[in-house]
Short mmCIF file of C-alpha atoms and ligand atoms in Angstrom, two decimals:
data_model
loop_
_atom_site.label_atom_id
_atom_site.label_comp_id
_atom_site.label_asym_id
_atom_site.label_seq_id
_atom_site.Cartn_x
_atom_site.Cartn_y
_atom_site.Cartn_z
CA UNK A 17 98.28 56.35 152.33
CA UNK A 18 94.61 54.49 152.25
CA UNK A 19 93.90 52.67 149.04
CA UNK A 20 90.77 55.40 149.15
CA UNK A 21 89.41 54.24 145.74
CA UNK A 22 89.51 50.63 146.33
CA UNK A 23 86.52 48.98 147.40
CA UNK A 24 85.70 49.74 150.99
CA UNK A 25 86.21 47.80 154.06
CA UNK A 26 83.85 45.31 153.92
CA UNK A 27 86.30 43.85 151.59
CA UNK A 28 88.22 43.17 155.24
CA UNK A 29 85.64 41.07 156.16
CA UNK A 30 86.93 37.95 155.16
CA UNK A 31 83.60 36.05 155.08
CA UNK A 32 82.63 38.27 152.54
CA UNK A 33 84.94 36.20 150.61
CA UNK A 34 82.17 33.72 148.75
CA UNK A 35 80.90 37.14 146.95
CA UNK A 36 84.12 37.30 144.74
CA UNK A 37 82.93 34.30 142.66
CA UNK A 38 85.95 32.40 142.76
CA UNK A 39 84.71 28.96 141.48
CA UNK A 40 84.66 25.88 143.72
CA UNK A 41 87.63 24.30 144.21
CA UNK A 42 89.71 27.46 143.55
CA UNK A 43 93.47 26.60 144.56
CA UNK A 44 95.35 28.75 147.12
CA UNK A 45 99.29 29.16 147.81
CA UNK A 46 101.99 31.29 148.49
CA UNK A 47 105.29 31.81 146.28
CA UNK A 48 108.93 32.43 146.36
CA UNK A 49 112.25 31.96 144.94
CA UNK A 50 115.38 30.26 145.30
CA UNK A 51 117.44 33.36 145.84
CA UNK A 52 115.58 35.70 147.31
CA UNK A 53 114.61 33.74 150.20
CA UNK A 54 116.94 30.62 150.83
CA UNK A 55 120.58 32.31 151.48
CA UNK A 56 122.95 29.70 152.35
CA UNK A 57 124.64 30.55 149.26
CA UNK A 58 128.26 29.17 149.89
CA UNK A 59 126.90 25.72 151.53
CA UNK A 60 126.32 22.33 150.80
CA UNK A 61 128.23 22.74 147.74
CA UNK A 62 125.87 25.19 145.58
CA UNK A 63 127.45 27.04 142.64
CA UNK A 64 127.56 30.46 142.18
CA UNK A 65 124.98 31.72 140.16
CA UNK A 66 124.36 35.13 137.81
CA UNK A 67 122.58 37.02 141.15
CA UNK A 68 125.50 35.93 143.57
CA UNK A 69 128.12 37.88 141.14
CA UNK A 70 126.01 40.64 140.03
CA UNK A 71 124.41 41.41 143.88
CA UNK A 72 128.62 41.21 144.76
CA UNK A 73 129.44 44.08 142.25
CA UNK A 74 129.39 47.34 144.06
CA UNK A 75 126.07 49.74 143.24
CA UNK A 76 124.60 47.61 141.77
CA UNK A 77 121.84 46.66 144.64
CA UNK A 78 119.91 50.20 145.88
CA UNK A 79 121.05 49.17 149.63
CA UNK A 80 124.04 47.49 149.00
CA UNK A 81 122.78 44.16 150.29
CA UNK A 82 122.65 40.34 148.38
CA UNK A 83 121.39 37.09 148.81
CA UNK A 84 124.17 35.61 151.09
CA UNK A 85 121.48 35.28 153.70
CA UNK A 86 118.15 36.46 152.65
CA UNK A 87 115.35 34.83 154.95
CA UNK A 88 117.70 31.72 155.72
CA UNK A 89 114.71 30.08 154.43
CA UNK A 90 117.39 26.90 153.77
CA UNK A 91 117.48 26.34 157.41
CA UNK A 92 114.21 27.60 158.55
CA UNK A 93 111.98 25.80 155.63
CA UNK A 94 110.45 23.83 158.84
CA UNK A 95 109.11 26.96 160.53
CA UNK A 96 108.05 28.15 156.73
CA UNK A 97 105.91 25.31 156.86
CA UNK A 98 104.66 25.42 159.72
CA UNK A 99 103.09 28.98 158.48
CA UNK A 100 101.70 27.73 155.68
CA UNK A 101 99.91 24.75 157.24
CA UNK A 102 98.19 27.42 159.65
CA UNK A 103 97.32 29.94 156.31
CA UNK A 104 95.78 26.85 154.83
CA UNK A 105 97.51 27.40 151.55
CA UNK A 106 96.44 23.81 149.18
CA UNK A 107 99.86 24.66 147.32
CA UNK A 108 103.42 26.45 148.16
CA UNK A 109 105.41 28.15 144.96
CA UNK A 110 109.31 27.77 145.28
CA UNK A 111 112.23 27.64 142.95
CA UNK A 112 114.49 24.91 142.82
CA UNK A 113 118.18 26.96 142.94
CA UNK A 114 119.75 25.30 139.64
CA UNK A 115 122.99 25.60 141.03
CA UNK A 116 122.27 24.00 143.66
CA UNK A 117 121.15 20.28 142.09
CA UNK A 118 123.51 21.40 139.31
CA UNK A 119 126.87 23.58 140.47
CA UNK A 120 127.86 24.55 137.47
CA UNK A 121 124.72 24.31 135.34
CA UNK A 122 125.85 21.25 133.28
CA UNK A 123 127.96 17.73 134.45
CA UNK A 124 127.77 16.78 137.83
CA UNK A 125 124.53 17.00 140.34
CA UNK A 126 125.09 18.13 143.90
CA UNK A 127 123.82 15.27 146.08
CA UNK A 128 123.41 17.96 149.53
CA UNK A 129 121.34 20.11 146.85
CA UNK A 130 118.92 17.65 146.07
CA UNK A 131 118.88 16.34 149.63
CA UNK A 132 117.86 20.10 150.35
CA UNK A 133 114.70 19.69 148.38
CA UNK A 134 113.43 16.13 149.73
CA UNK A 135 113.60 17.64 152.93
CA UNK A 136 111.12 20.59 151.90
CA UNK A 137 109.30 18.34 149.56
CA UNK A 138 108.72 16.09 151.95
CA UNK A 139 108.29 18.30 154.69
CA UNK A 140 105.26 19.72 152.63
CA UNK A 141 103.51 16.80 151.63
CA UNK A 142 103.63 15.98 155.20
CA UNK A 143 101.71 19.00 155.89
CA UNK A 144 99.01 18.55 153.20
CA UNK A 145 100.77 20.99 150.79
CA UNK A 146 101.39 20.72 147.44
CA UNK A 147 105.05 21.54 146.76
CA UNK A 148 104.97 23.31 143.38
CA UNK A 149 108.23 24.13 141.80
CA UNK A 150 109.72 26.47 139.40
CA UNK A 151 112.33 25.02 137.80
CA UNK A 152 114.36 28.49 136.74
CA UNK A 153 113.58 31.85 138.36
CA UNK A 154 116.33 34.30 136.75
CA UNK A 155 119.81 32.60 138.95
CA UNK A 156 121.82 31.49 136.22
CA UNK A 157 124.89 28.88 136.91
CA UNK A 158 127.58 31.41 136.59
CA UNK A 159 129.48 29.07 134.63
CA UNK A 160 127.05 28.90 131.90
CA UNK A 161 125.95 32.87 131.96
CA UNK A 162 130.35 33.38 131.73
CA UNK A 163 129.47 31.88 128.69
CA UNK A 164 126.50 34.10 127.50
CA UNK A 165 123.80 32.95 129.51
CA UNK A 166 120.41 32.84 127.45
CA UNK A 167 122.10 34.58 124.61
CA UNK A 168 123.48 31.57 124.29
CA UNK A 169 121.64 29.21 122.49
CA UNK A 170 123.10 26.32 124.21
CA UNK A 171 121.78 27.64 127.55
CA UNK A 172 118.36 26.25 126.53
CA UNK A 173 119.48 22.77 126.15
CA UNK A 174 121.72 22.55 129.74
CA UNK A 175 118.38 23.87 130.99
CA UNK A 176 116.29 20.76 129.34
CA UNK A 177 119.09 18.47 130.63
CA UNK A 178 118.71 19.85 134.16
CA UNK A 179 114.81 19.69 134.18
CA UNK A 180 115.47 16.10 133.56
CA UNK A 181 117.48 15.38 136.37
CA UNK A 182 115.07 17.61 138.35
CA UNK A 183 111.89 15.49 137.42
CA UNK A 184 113.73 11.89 137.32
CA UNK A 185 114.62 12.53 141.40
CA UNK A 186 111.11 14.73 142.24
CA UNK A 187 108.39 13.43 139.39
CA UNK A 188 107.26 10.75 142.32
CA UNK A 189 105.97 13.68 144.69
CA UNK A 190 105.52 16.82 142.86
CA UNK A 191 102.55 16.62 140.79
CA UNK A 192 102.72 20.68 139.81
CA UNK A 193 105.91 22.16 137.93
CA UNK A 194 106.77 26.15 136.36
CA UNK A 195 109.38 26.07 134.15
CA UNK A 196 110.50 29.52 134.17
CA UNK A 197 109.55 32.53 135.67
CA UNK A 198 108.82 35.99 133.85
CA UNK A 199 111.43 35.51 131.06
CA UNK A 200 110.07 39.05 130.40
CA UNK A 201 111.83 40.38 133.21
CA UNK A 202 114.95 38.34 132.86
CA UNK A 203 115.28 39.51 128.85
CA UNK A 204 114.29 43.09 129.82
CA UNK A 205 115.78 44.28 133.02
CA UNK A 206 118.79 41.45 133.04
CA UNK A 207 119.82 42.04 129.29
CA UNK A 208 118.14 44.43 127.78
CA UNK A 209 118.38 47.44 130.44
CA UNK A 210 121.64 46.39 133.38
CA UNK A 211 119.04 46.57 136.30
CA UNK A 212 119.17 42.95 137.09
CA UNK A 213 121.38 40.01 136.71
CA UNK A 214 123.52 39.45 134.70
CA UNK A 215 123.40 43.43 133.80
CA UNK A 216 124.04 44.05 130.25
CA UNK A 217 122.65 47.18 128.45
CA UNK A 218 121.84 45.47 125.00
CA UNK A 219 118.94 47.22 124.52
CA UNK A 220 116.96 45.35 121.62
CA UNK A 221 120.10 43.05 121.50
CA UNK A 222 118.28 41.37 124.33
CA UNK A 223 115.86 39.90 121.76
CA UNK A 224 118.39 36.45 121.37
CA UNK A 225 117.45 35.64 125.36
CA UNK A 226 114.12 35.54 124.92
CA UNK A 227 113.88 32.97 122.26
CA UNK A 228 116.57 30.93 123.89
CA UNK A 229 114.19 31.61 127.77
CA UNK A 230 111.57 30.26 125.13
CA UNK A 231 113.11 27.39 123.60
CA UNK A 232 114.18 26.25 127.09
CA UNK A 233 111.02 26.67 128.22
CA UNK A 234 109.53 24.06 125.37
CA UNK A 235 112.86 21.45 125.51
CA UNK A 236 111.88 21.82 129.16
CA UNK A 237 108.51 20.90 129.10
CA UNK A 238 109.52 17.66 126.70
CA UNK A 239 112.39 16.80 129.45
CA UNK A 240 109.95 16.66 131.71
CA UNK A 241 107.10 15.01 130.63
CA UNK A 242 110.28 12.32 129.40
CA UNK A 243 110.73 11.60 132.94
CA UNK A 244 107.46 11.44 133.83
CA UNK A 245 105.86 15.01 135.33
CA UNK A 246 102.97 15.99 134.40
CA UNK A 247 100.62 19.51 134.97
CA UNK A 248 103.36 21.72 133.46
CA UNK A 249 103.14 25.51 133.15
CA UNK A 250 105.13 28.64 132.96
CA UNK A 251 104.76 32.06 134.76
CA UNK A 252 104.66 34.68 132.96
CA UNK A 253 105.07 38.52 133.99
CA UNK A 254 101.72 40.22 132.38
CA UNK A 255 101.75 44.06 132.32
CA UNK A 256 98.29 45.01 130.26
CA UNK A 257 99.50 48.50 128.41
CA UNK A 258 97.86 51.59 128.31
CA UNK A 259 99.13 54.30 125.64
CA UNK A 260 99.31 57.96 126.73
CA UNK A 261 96.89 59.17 124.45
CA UNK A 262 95.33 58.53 121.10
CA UNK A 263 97.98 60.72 118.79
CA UNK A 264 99.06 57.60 116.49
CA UNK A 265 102.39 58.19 117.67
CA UNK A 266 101.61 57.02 121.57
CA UNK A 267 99.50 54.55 119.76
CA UNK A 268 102.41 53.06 118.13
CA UNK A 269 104.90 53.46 121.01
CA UNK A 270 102.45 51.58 123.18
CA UNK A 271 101.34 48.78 120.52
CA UNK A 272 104.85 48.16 120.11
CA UNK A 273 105.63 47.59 124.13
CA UNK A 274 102.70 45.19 124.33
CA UNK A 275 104.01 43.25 121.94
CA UNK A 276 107.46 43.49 123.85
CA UNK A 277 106.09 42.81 127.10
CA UNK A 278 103.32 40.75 126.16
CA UNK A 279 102.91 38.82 123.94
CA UNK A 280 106.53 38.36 122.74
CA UNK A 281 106.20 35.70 125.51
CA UNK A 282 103.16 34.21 125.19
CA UNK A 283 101.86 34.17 121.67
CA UNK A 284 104.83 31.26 120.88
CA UNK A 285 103.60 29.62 123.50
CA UNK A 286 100.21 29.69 122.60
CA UNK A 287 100.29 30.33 119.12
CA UNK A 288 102.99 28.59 117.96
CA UNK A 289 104.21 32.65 116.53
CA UNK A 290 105.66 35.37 117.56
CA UNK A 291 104.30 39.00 116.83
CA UNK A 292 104.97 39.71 113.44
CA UNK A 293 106.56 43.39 114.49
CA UNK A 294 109.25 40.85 116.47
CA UNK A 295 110.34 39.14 113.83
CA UNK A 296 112.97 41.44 112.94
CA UNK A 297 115.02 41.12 115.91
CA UNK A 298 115.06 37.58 116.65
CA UNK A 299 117.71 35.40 115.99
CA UNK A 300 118.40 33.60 112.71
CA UNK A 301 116.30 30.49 112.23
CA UNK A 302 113.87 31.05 115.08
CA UNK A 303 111.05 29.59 113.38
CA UNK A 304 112.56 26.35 113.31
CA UNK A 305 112.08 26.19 116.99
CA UNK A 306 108.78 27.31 117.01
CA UNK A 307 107.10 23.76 117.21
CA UNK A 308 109.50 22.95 120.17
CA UNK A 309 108.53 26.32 121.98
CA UNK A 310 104.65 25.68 121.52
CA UNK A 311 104.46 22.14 122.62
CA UNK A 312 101.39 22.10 124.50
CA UNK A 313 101.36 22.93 128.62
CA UNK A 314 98.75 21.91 131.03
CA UNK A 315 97.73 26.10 132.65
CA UNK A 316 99.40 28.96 131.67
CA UNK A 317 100.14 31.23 134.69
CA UNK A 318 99.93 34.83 135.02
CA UNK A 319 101.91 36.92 137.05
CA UNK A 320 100.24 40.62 137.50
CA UNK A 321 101.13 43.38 139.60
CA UNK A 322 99.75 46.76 137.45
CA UNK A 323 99.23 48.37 134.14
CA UNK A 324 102.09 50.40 131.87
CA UNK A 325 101.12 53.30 130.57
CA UNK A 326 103.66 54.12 127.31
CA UNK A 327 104.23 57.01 125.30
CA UNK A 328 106.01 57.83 122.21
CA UNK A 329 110.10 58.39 122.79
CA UNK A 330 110.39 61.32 125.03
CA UNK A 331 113.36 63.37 126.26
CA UNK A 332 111.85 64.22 129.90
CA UNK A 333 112.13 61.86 132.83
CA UNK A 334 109.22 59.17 132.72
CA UNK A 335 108.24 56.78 135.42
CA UNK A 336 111.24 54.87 136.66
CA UNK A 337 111.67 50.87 136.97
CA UNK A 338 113.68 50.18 140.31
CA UNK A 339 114.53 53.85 140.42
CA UNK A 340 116.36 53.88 136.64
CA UNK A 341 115.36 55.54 133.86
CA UNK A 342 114.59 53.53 130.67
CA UNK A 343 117.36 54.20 127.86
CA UNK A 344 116.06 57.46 126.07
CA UNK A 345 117.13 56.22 122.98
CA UNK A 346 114.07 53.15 122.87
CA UNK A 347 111.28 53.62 120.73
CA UNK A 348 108.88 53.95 123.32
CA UNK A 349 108.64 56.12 126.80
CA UNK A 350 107.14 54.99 130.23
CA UNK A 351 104.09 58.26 131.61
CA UNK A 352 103.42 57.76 135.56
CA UNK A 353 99.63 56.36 135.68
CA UNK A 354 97.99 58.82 138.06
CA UNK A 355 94.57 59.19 139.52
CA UNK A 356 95.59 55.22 141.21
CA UNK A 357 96.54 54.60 144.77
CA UNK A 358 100.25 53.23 144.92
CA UNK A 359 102.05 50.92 146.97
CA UNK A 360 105.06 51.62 148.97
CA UNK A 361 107.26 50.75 145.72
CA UNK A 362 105.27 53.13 143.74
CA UNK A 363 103.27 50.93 141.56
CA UNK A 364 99.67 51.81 140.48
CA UNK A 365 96.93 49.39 142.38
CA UNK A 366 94.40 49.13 139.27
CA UNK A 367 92.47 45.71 139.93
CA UNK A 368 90.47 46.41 136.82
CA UNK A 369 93.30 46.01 134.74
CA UNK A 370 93.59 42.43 136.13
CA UNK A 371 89.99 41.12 134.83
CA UNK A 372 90.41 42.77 131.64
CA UNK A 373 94.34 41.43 131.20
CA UNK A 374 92.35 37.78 131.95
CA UNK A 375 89.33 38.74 129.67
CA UNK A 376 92.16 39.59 126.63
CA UNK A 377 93.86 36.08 127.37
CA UNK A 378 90.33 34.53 126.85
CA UNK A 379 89.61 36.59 123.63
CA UNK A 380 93.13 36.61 122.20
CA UNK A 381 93.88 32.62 122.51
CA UNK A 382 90.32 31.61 122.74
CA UNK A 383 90.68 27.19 122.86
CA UNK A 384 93.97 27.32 122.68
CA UNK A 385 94.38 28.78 126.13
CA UNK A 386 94.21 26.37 128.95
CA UNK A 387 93.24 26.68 132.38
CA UNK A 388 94.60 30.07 133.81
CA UNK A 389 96.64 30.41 137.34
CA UNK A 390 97.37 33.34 139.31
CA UNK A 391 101.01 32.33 139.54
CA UNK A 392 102.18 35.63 141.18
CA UNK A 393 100.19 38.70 142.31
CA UNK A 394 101.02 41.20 145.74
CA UNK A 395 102.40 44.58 146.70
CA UNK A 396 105.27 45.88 148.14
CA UNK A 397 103.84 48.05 151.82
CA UNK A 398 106.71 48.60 153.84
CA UNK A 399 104.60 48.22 157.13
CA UNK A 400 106.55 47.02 160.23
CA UNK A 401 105.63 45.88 163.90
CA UNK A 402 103.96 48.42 166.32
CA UNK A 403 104.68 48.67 169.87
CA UNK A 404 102.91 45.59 170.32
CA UNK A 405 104.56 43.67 168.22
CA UNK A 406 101.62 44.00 165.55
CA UNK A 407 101.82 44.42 161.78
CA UNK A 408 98.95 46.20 160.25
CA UNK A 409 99.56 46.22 157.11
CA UNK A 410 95.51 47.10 156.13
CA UNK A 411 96.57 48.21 152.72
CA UNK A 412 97.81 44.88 151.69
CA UNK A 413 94.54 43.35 152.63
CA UNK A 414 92.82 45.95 150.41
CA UNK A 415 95.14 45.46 147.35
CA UNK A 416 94.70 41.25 147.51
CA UNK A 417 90.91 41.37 147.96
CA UNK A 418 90.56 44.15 145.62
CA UNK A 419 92.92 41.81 143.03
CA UNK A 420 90.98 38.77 144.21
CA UNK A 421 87.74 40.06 143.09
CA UNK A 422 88.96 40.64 139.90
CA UNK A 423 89.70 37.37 139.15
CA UNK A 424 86.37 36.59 140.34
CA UNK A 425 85.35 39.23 137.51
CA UNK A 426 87.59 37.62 134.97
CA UNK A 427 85.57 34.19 136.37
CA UNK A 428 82.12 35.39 135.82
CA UNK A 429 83.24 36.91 132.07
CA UNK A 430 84.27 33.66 131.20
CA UNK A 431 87.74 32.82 132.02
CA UNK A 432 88.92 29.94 133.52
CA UNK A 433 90.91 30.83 136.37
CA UNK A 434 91.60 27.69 138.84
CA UNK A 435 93.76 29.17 141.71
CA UNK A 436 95.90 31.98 143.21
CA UNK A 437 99.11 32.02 144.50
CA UNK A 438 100.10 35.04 146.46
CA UNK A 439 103.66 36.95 146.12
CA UNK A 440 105.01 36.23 148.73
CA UNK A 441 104.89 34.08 151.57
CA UNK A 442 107.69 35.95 153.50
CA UNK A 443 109.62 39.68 153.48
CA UNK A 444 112.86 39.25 151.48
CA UNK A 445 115.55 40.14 148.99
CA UNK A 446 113.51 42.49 146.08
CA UNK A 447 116.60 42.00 143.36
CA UNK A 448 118.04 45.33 142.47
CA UNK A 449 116.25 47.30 145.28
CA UNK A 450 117.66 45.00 148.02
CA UNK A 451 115.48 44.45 151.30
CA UNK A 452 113.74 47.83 151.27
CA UNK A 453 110.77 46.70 149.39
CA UNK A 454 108.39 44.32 152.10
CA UNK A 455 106.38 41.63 149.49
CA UNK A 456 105.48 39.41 152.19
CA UNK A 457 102.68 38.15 154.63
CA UNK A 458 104.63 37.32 156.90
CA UNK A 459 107.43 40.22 158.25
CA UNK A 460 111.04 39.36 158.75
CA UNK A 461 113.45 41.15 161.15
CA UNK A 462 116.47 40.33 158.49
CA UNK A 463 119.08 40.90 161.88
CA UNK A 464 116.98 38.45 164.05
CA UNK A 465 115.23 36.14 161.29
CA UNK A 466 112.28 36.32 163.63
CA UNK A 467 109.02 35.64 161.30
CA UNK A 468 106.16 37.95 162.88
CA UNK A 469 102.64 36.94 160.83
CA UNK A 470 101.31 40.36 159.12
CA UNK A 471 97.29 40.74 159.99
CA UNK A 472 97.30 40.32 155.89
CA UNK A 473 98.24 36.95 156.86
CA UNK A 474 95.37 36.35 159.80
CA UNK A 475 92.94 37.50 156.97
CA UNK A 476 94.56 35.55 153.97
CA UNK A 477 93.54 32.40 156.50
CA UNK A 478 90.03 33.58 157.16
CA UNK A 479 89.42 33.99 153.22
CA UNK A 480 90.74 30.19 152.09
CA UNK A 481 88.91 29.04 155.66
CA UNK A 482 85.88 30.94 154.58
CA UNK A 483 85.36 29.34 151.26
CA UNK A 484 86.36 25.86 152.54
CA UNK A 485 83.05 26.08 154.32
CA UNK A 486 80.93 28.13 152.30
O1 IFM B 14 109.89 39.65 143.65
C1 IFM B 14 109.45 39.58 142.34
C2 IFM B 14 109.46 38.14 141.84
O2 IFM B 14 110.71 37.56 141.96
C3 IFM B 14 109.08 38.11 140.38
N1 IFM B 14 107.85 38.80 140.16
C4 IFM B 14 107.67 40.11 140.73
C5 IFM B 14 108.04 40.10 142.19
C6 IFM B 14 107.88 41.50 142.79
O3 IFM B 14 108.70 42.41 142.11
#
């Protein structure tokens, strides 16, 4: 399906590019994550982590697949590189795999682990990129998740120790660090809902996770910074909420999943508070913590992929997350947004709710916001090689320069937005819905591990070349 109310083709023209207003200097990379790309997951002496067991549990993964393998982006990190020196990307977004450095998340460090990432460190400094880590993206130690994962307060404390050990080897070279990505998700699909890792249905008995994702988050920061990184952020998961209708009851529903989605994660950050309506359900004593949790980072990034819209509880089917339906017992119900093109995972493409999610961040945390990155933002469209060997996956061009200008939007209104990084480099293992969901600019045959460059990738290198020179 065309994007057919997205702007029209001369956003393919990547020279048009210097229209967007994306300010000078604007930073581009590419991300991904420890297990979704790397595989290698019994070598070199990693640990088993929360994804290994819960991709190994049967149904639980829509096409039965896991990690084992993914893009075997362990062994082909050289090749990865060599991609992104000819995009031109200024930074690359990975995740160090904690149980890797750290096999059972607390105790020993894995010397082959570490070796694993001075290899791709180095290997993209040597190529002019700047390696920019997350420290945690969802892959728990198993160890530690056996013993309640983020429930467990004590989670957030291994995690300080192991940014530590992280910074102390790494500090010298990587001059950009994420401590966690989209605790949202984690607290939400992992705990709150079964659909991810580790897969418990706690519904608001989730709440203890994220404060202990935040609390790590802060310690983390401090453990860093101890050992001498600096530029620190966090990547959060923004989904700007649109209620059903105006009946105060859809009102409410929806006010009450922004606050849940939203802000729950960044207003502690930011504000040093959460949302009063959270209060309620977090654990004992949170607001102790609250100084730790709001210790002051260098950007704030912003992952965004499309609106919510939310109604009041309902009994019919709403729109699905990963092909579940939400517990029909929550407060709240999620309404399909229509009138929107889709991508091939079914999300709505709605760029404008991208400069006005920036344009809230600039009104809601006004100086205490700093600098803004794009720290994830792409679509799933499932396009794969013609005859020729060709991927034209057109729609993904549309969606990125459509999502591009509004950043430039979000730019002109205001907000200080210094860089982009797209999701995702490569093709590879979408969590709960396996490898049937393509993210990537670059395709992977998963039985060959051949990478074939998307033309989303040609034009991705014609943009950041065109407003090198302009
Ligand atoms: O693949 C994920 C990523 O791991 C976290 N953010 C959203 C992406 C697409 O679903």
């Amino acid at each position: 399906m065309p994007f057919e109310n997205l702007p029209p083709s001369d956003f393919r023209d990547a020279s048009n590019a210097r229209l967007w207003g994306l300010p000078d200097g604007f930073l581009f990379g590419v991300s991904t994550a420890a297990y979704q790309v790397e595989g290698a997951a019994n070598e070199d002496g990693r640990g088993p982590s929360s994804w290994d067991a819960f991709s190994h549990e049967a149904g639980r993964i829509l096409d039965g697949s896991n990690g084992d393998v993914a893009t075997d982006h362990y062994h082909r990190y050289p090749q990865d590189i060599a991609l992104m020196k000819q995009l031109g990307v200024d930074a690359y977004r990975f995740s160090f795999s904690w149980s890797r450095i750290q096999p059972t998340g607390d105790g020993a460090t894995n010397a082959a682990g570490l070796d694993f990432y001075d290899r791709l460190v180095d290997g993209l400094l040597e190529a002019g990129i700047a390696p920019s880590p997350t420290l945690f993206h969802w892959d728990t130690p198993l160890p530690l998740e056996e013993r309640g994962g983020w429930l467990n307060r004590d989670t957030a404390d291994r995690f300080a120790d192991y940014a530590g050990i992280v910074a102390e080897h790494f500090a010298d070279r990587v001059k950009r660090w994420i401590t966690i990505n989209e605790p949202v998700v984690l607290t939400m699909l992992g705990y709150g809902a079964g659909i991810q890792a580790p897969g418990l249905q706690l519904g608001f008995g989730a709440f203890p996770a994220a404060h202990h994702l935040l609390l790590g988050h802060g310690k983390a920061v401090t453990a860093l910074r101890a050992a001498g990184a600096t530029n620190i952020g966090i990547a959060n998961n923004h989904a700007p909420t649109w209620p059903a209708s105006n009946n105060p009851e859809d009102l409410q529903a929806a006010g009450l999943y922004d606050n849940l989605a939203n802000w729950l994660f960044s207003d502690p950050i930011l504000l040093g508070r959460y949302p009063e309506v959270m209060e309620p359900l977090l654990p004992e004593g949170f607001a102790d913590d609250l100084a730790k949790i709001s210790v002051p980072i260098d950007w704030y990034g912003v992952n965004y992929y499309n609106p919510v819209k939310v109604a009041a509880p309902s009994e019919e089917a709403g729109a699905l997350i990963d092909g579940h339906e939400l517990d029909s017992s929550l407060p709240f119900s999620l309404v399909d947004i229509e009138g929107y093109p889709r991508t091939d995972f079914d999300w709505p493409v709605v760029p404008e709710a991208f400069t006005a999610l920036l344009v809230d961040f600039k009104e809601r945390y006004g100086e205490r916001l700093p600098p803004i990155y794009i720290t994830e933002n792409g679509c799933a469209i499932n396009d794969g090689p013609d005859a020729s060997g060709r991927v034209a996956d057109t729609r993904r061009i549309d969606y990125t320069a459509a999502h591009l200008a509004a950043v430039g939007d979000a730019v002109a209104a205001g907000v200080d937005v210094r860089g982009y990084f797209h999701w995702s480099l490569l093709d590879n293992f979408e969590w709960a819905v396996g490898y049937s969901q393509r993210f990537g600019l670059v395709y992977v045959d998963y039985e060959t591990q051949e990478r074939i460059p998307k033309d989303s990738f040609h034009w991705y290198r014609d943009v950041i070349a065109a407003l090198r020179t302009a």
